[in-house]
PDB file of C-alpha atoms in Angstrom:
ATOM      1  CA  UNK H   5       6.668  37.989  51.227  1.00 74.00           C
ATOM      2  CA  UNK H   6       5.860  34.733  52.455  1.00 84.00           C
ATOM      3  CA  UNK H   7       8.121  32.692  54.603  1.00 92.00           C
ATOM      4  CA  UNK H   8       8.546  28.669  55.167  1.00 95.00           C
ATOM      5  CA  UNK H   9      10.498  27.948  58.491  1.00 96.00           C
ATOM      6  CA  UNK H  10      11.705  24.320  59.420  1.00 96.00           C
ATOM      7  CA  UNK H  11      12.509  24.068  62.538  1.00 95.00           C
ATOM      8  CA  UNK H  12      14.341  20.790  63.026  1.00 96.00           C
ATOM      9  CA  UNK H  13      17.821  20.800  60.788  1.00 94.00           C
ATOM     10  CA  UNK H  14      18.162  16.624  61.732  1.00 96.00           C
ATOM     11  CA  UNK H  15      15.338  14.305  62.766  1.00 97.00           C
ATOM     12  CA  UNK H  16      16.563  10.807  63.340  1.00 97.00           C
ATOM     13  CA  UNK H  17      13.501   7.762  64.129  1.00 97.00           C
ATOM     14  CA  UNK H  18      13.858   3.715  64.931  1.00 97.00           C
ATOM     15  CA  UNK H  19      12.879   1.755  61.224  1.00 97.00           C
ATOM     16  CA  UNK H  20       8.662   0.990  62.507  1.00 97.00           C
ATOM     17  CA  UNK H  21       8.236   3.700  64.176  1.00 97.00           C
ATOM     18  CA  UNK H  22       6.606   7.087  63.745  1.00 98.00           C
ATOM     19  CA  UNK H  23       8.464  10.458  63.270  1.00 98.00           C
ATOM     20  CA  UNK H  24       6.919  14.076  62.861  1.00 98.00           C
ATOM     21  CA  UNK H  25       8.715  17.240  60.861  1.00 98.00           C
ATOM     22  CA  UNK H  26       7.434  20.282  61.436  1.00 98.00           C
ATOM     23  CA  UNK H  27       7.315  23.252  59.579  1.00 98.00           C
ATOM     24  CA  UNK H  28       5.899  26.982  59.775  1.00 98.00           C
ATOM     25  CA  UNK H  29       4.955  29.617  57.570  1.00 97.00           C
ATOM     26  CA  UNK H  30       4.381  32.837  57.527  1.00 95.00           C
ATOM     27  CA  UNK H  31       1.910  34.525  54.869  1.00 92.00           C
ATOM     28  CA  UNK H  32      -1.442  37.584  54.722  1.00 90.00           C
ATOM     29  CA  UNK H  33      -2.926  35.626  52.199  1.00 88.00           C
ATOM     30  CA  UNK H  34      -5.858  32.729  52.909  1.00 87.00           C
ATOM     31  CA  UNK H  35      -5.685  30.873  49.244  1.00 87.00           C
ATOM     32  CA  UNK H  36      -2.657  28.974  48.936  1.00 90.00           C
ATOM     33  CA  UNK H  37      -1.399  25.130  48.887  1.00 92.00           C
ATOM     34  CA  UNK H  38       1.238  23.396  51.129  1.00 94.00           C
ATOM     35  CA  UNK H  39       3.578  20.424  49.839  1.00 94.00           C
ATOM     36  CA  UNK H  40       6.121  18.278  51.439  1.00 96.00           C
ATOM     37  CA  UNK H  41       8.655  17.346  48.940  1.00 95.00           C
ATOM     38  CA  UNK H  42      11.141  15.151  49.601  1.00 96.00           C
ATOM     39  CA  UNK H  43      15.310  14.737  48.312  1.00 94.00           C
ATOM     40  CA  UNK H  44      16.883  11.224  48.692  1.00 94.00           C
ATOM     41  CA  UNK H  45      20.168  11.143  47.971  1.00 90.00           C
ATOM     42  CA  UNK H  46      20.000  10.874  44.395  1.00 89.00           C
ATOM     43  CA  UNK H  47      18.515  15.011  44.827  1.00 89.00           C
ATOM     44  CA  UNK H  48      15.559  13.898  42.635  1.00 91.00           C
ATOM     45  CA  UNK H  49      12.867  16.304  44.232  1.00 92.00           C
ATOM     46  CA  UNK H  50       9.880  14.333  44.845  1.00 93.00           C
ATOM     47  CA  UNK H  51       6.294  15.700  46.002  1.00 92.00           C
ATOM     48  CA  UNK H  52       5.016  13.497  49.107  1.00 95.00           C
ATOM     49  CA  UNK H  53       2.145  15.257  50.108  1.00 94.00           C
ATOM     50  CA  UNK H  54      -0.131  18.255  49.237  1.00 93.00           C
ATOM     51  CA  UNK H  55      -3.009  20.232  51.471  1.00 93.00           C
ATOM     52  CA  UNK H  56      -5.072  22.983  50.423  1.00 90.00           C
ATOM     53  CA  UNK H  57      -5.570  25.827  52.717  1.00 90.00           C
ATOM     54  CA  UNK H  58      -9.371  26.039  51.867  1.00 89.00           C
ATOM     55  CA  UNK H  59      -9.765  22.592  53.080  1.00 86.00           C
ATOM     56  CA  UNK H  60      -9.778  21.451  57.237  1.00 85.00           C
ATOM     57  CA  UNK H  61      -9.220  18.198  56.702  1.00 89.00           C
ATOM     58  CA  UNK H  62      -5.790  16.611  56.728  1.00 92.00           C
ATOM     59  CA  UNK H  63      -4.550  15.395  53.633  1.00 91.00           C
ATOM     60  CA  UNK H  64      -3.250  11.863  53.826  1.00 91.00           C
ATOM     61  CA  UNK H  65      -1.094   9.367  51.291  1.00 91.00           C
ATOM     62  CA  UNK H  66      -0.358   6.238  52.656  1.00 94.00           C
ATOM     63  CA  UNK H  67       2.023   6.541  55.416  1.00 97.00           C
ATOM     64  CA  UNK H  68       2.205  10.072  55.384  1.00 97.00           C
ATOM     65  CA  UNK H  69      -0.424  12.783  56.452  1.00 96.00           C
ATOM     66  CA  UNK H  70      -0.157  16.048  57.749  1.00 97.00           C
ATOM     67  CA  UNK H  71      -1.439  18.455  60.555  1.00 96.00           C
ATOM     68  CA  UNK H  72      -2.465  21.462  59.048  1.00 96.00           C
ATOM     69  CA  UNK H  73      -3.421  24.083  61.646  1.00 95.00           C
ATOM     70  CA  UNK H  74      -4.492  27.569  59.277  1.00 94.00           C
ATOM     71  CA  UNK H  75      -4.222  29.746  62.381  1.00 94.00           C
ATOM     72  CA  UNK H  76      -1.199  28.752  63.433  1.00 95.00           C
ATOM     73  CA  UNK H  77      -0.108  28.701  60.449  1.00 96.00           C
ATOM     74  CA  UNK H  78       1.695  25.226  60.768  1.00 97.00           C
ATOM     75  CA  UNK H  79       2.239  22.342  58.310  1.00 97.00           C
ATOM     76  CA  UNK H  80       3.151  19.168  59.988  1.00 97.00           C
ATOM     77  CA  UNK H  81       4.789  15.593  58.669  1.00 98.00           C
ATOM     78  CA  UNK H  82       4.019  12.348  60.287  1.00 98.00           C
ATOM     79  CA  UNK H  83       5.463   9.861  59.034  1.00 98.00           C
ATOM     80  CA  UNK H  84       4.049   6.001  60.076  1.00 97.00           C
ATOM     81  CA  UNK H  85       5.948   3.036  60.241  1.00 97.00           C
ATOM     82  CA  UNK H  86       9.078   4.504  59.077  1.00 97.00           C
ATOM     83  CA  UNK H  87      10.955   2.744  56.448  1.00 97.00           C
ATOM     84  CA  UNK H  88      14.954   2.747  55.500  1.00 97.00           C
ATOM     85  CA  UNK H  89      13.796   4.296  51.952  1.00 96.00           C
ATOM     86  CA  UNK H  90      12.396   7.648  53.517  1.00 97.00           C
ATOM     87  CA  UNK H  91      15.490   8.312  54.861  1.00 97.00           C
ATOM     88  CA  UNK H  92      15.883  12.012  52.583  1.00 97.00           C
ATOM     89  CA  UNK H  93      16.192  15.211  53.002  1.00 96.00           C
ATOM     90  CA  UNK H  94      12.551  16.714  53.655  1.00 97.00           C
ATOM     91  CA  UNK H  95      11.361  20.348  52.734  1.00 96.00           C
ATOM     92  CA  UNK H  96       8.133  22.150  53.587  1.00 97.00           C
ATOM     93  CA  UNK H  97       7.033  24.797  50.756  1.00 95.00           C
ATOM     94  CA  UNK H  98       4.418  27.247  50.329  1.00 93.00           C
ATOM     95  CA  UNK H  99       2.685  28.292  47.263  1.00 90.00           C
ATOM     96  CA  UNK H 100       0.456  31.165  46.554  1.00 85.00           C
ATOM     97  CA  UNK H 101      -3.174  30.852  44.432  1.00 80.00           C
ATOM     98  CA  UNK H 102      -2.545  34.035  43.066  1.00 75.00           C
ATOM     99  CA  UNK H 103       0.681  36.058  41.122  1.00 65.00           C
ATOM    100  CA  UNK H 104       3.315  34.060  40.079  1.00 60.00           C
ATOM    101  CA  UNK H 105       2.909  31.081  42.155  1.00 73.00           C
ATOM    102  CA  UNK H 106       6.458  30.079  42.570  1.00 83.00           C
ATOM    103  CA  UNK H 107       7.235  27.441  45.605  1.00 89.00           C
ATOM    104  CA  UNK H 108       8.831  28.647  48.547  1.00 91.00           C
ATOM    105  CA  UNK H 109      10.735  25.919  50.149  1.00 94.00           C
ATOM    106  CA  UNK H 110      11.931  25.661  54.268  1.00 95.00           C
ATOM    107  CA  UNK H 111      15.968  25.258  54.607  1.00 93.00           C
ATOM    108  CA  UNK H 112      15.073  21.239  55.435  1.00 95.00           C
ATOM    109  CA  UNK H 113      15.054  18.810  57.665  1.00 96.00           C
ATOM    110  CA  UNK H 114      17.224  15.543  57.206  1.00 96.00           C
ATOM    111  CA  UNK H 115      15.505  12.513  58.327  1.00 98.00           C
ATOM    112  CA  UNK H 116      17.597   9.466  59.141  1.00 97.00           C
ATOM    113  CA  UNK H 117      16.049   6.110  59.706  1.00 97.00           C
ATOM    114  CA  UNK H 118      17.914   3.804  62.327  1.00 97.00           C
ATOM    115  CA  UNK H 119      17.856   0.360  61.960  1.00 95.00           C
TER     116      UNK H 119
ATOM    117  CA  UNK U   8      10.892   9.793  34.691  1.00 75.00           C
ATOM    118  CA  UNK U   9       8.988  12.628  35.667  1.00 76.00           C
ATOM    119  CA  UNK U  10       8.827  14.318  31.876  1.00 88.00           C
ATOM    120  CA  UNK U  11      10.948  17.496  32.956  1.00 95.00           C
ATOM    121  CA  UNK U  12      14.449  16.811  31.429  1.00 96.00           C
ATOM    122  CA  UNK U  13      17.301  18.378  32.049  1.00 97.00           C
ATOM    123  CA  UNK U  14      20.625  18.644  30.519  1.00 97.00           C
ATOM    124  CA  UNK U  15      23.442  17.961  31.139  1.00 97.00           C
ATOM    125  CA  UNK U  16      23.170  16.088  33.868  1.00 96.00           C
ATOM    126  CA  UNK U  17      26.618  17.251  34.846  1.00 96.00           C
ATOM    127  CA  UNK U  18      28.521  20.018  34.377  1.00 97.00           C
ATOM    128  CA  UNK U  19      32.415  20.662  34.945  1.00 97.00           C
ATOM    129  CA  UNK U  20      34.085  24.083  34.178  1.00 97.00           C
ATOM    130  CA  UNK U  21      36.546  26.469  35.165  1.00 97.00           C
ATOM    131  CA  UNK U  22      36.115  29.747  36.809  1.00 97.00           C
ATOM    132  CA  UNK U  23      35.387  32.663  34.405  1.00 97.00           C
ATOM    133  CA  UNK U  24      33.938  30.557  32.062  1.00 98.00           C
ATOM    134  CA  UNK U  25      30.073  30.572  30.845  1.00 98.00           C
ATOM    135  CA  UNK U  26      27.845  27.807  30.519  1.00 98.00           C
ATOM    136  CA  UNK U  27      24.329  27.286  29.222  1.00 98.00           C
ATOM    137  CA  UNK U  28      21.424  24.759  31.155  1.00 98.00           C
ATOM    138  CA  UNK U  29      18.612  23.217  29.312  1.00 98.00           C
ATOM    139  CA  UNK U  30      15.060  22.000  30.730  1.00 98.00           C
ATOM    140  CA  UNK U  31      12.416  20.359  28.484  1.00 97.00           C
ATOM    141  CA  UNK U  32       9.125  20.990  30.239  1.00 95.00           C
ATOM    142  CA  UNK U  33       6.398  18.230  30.957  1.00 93.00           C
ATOM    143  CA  UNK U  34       4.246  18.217  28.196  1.00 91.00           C
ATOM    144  CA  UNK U  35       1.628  20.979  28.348  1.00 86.00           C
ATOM    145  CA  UNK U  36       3.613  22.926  31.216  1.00 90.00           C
ATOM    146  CA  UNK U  37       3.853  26.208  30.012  1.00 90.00           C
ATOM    147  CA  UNK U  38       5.456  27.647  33.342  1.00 90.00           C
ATOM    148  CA  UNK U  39       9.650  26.711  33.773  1.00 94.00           C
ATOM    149  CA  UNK U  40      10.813  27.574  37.389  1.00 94.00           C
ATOM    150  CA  UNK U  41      14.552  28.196  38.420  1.00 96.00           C
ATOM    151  CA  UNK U  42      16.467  27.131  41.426  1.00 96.00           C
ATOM    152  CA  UNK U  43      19.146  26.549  42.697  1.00 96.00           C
ATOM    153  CA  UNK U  44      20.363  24.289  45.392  1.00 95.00           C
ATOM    154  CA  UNK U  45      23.987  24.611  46.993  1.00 89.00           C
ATOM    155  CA  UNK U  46      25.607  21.739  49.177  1.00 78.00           C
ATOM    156  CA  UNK U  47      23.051  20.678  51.410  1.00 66.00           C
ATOM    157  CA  UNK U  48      20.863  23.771  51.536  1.00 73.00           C
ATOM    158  CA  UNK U  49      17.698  24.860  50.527  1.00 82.00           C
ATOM    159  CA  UNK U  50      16.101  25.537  47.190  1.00 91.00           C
ATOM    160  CA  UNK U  51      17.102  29.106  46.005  1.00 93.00           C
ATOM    161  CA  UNK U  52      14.401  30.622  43.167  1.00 93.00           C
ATOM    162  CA  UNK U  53      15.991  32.345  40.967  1.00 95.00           C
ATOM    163  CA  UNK U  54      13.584  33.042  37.639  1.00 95.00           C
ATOM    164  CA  UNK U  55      10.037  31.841  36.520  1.00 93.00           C
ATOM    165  CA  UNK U  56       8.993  31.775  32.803  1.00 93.00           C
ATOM    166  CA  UNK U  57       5.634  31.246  31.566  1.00 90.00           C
ATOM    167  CA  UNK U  58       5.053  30.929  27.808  1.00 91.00           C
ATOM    168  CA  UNK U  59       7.714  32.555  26.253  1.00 93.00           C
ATOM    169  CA  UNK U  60       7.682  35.338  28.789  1.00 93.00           C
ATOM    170  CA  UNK U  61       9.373  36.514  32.427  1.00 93.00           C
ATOM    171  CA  UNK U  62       7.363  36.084  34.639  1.00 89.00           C
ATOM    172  CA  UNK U  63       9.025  36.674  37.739  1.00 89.00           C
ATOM    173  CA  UNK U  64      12.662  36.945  39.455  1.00 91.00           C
ATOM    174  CA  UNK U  65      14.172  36.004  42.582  1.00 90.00           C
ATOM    175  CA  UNK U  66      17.585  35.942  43.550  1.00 83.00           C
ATOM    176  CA  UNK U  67      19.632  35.616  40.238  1.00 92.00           C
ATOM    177  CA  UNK U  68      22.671  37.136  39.880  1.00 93.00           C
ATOM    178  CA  UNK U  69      23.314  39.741  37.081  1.00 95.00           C
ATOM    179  CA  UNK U  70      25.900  37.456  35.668  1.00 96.00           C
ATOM    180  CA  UNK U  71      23.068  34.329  35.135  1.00 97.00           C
ATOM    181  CA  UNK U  72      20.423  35.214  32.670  1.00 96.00           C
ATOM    182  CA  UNK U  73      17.268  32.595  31.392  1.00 97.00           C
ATOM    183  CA  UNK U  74      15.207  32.150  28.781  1.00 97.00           C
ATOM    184  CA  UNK U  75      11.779  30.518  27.148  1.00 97.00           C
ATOM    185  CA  UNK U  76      11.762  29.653  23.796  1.00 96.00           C
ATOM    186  CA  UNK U  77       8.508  29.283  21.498  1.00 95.00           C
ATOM    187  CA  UNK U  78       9.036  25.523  21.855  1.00 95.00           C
ATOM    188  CA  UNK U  79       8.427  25.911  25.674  1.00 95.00           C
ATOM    189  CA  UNK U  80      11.929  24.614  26.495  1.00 96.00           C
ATOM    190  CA  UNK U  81      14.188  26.945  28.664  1.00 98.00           C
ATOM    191  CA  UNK U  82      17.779  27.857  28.960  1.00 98.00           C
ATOM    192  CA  UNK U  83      19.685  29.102  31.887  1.00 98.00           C
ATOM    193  CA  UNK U  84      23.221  30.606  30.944  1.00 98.00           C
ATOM    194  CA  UNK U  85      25.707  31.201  34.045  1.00 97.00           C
ATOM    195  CA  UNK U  86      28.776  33.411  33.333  1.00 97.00           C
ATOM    196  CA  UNK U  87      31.889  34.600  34.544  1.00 97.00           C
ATOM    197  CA  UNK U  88      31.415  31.690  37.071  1.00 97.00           C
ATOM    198  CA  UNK U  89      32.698  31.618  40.308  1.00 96.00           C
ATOM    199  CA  UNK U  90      33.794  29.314  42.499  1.00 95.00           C
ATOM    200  CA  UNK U  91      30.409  29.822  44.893  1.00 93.00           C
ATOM    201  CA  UNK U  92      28.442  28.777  41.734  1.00 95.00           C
ATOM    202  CA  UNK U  93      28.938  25.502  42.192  1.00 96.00           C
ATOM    203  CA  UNK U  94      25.411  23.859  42.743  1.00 96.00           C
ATOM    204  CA  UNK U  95      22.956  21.777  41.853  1.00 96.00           C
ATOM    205  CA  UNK U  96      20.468  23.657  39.131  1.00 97.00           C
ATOM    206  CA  UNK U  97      16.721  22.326  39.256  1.00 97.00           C
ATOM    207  CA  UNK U  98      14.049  23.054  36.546  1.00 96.00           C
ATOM    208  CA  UNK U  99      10.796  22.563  37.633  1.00 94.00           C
ATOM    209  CA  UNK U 100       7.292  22.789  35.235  1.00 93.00           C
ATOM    210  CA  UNK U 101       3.609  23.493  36.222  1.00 87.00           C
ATOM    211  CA  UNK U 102       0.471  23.737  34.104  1.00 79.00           C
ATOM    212  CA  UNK U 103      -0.952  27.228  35.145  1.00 66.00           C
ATOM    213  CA  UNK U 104      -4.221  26.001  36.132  1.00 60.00           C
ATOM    214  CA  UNK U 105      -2.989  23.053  38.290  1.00 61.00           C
ATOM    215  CA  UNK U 106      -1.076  25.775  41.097  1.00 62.00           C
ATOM    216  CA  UNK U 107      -2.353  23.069  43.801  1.00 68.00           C
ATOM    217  CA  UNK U 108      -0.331  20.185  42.309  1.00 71.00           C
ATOM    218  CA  UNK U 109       2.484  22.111  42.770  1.00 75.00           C
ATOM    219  CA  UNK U 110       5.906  21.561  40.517  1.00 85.00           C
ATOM    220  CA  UNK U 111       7.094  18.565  38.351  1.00 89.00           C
ATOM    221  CA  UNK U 112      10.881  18.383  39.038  1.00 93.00           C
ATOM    222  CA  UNK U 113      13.888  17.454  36.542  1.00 95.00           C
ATOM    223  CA  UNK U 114      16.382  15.878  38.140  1.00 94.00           C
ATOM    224  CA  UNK U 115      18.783  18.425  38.270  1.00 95.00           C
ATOM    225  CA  UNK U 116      22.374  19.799  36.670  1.00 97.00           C
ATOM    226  CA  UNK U 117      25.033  19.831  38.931  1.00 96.00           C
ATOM    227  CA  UNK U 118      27.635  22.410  38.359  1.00 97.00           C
ATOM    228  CA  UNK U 119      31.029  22.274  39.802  1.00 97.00           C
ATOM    229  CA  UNK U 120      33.069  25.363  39.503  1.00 97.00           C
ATOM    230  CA  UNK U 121      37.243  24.594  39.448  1.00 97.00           C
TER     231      UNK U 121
END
């Protein structure tokens, strides 16, 4: 079964400023997508950022991209000039190409922006 | 709104009692996922439904059970609640040939258990 590990329960970064989250995984299989979702306080689950496995290059939206490292099976957030609005909960998940394709999530990281 | 609605949006009972979640799929989603979320945890999947049928389980309870009906809209009924029930219930959709755009989200039923 595969596994989705964060790390880092708190994460705090200066508003401007650039903060990373990192997550783990742990999985046999070499088709499968990553996502970083993240929960504001209103617990609305939102997608931030997708990467296929198949695929070196680092996806990227905006202020947020990722380093994806296959081997090492890691899944990285940076986050760019941090704002007071991405202050949320965070969570890694993992999601298989094949069977039933359900997301596995990471227990979170909480991200707090400081002023 | 993200098209996957949920209701209610919340949800206060008594212990013992039994309630019943809804989720309206995004349009075209024929997949409904499960999960649960207690207080400032992670994202628990408990059942996945894909066009009408079961399509897999993960860690529901014998005293929850779920549901697809031909509509696409699910139902998630909790009984004989407990106290450690209370949680916030997600319902998420996915079109089955989009797995790499991952889930659309409702925005949740929170349960509280008294």
């Amino acid at each position: 079964a595969q596994t989705v590990t964060q790390s880092q329960p708190e994460m705090s970064v200066q508003e401007a400023e650039t903060v990373t989250l990192s997550c783990t995984y742990d999985t046999s299989e070499s088709d499968y997508y990553l996502f970083w979702y993240k929960q504001p306080p209103s617990r609305q689950m939102i997608l931030v950022i997708r990467q296929e496995a198949y695929k070196q290059q680092n996806a990227t939206e905006n202020r947020f991209s990722v380093n994806f490292q296959k081997a090492a099976k890691s899944f990285s957030l940076k986050i760019s000039d941090s704002q007071l609005g991405d202050a949320a909960m965070y969570f890694c998940a993992y999601r298989s190409n094949f069977g039933n394709e359900k997301l596995t999530f990471g227990t979170g990281t909480r991200l707090t922006i400081i002023p | 709104d993200s098209g996957v609605t949920q209701t209610p949006k919340h949800l206060i009972t008594a212990t013992g009692q039994r309630v019943t979640l809804r989720c309206s799929p995004r349009s075209g989603d024929l997949s409904v996922y499960w999960y649960q979320q207690s207080l400032d945890q992670g994202l628990q999947f408990l059942i996945q439904y894909y066009n009408g049928e079961e399509r897999a389980k993960g860690n529901i309870l014998e005293r929850f059970s779920a549901q697809q009906f031909p509509d696409l809209h699910s139902e998630l009924n909790l009984s004989s609640l407990e106290l450690g029930d209370s949680a916030l219930y997600f319902c998420a959709s996915s079109a089955r040939d989009r797995a790499g755009y991952g889930y659309t989200f409702g925005s949740g039923t929170r349960l509280t258990v008294v």
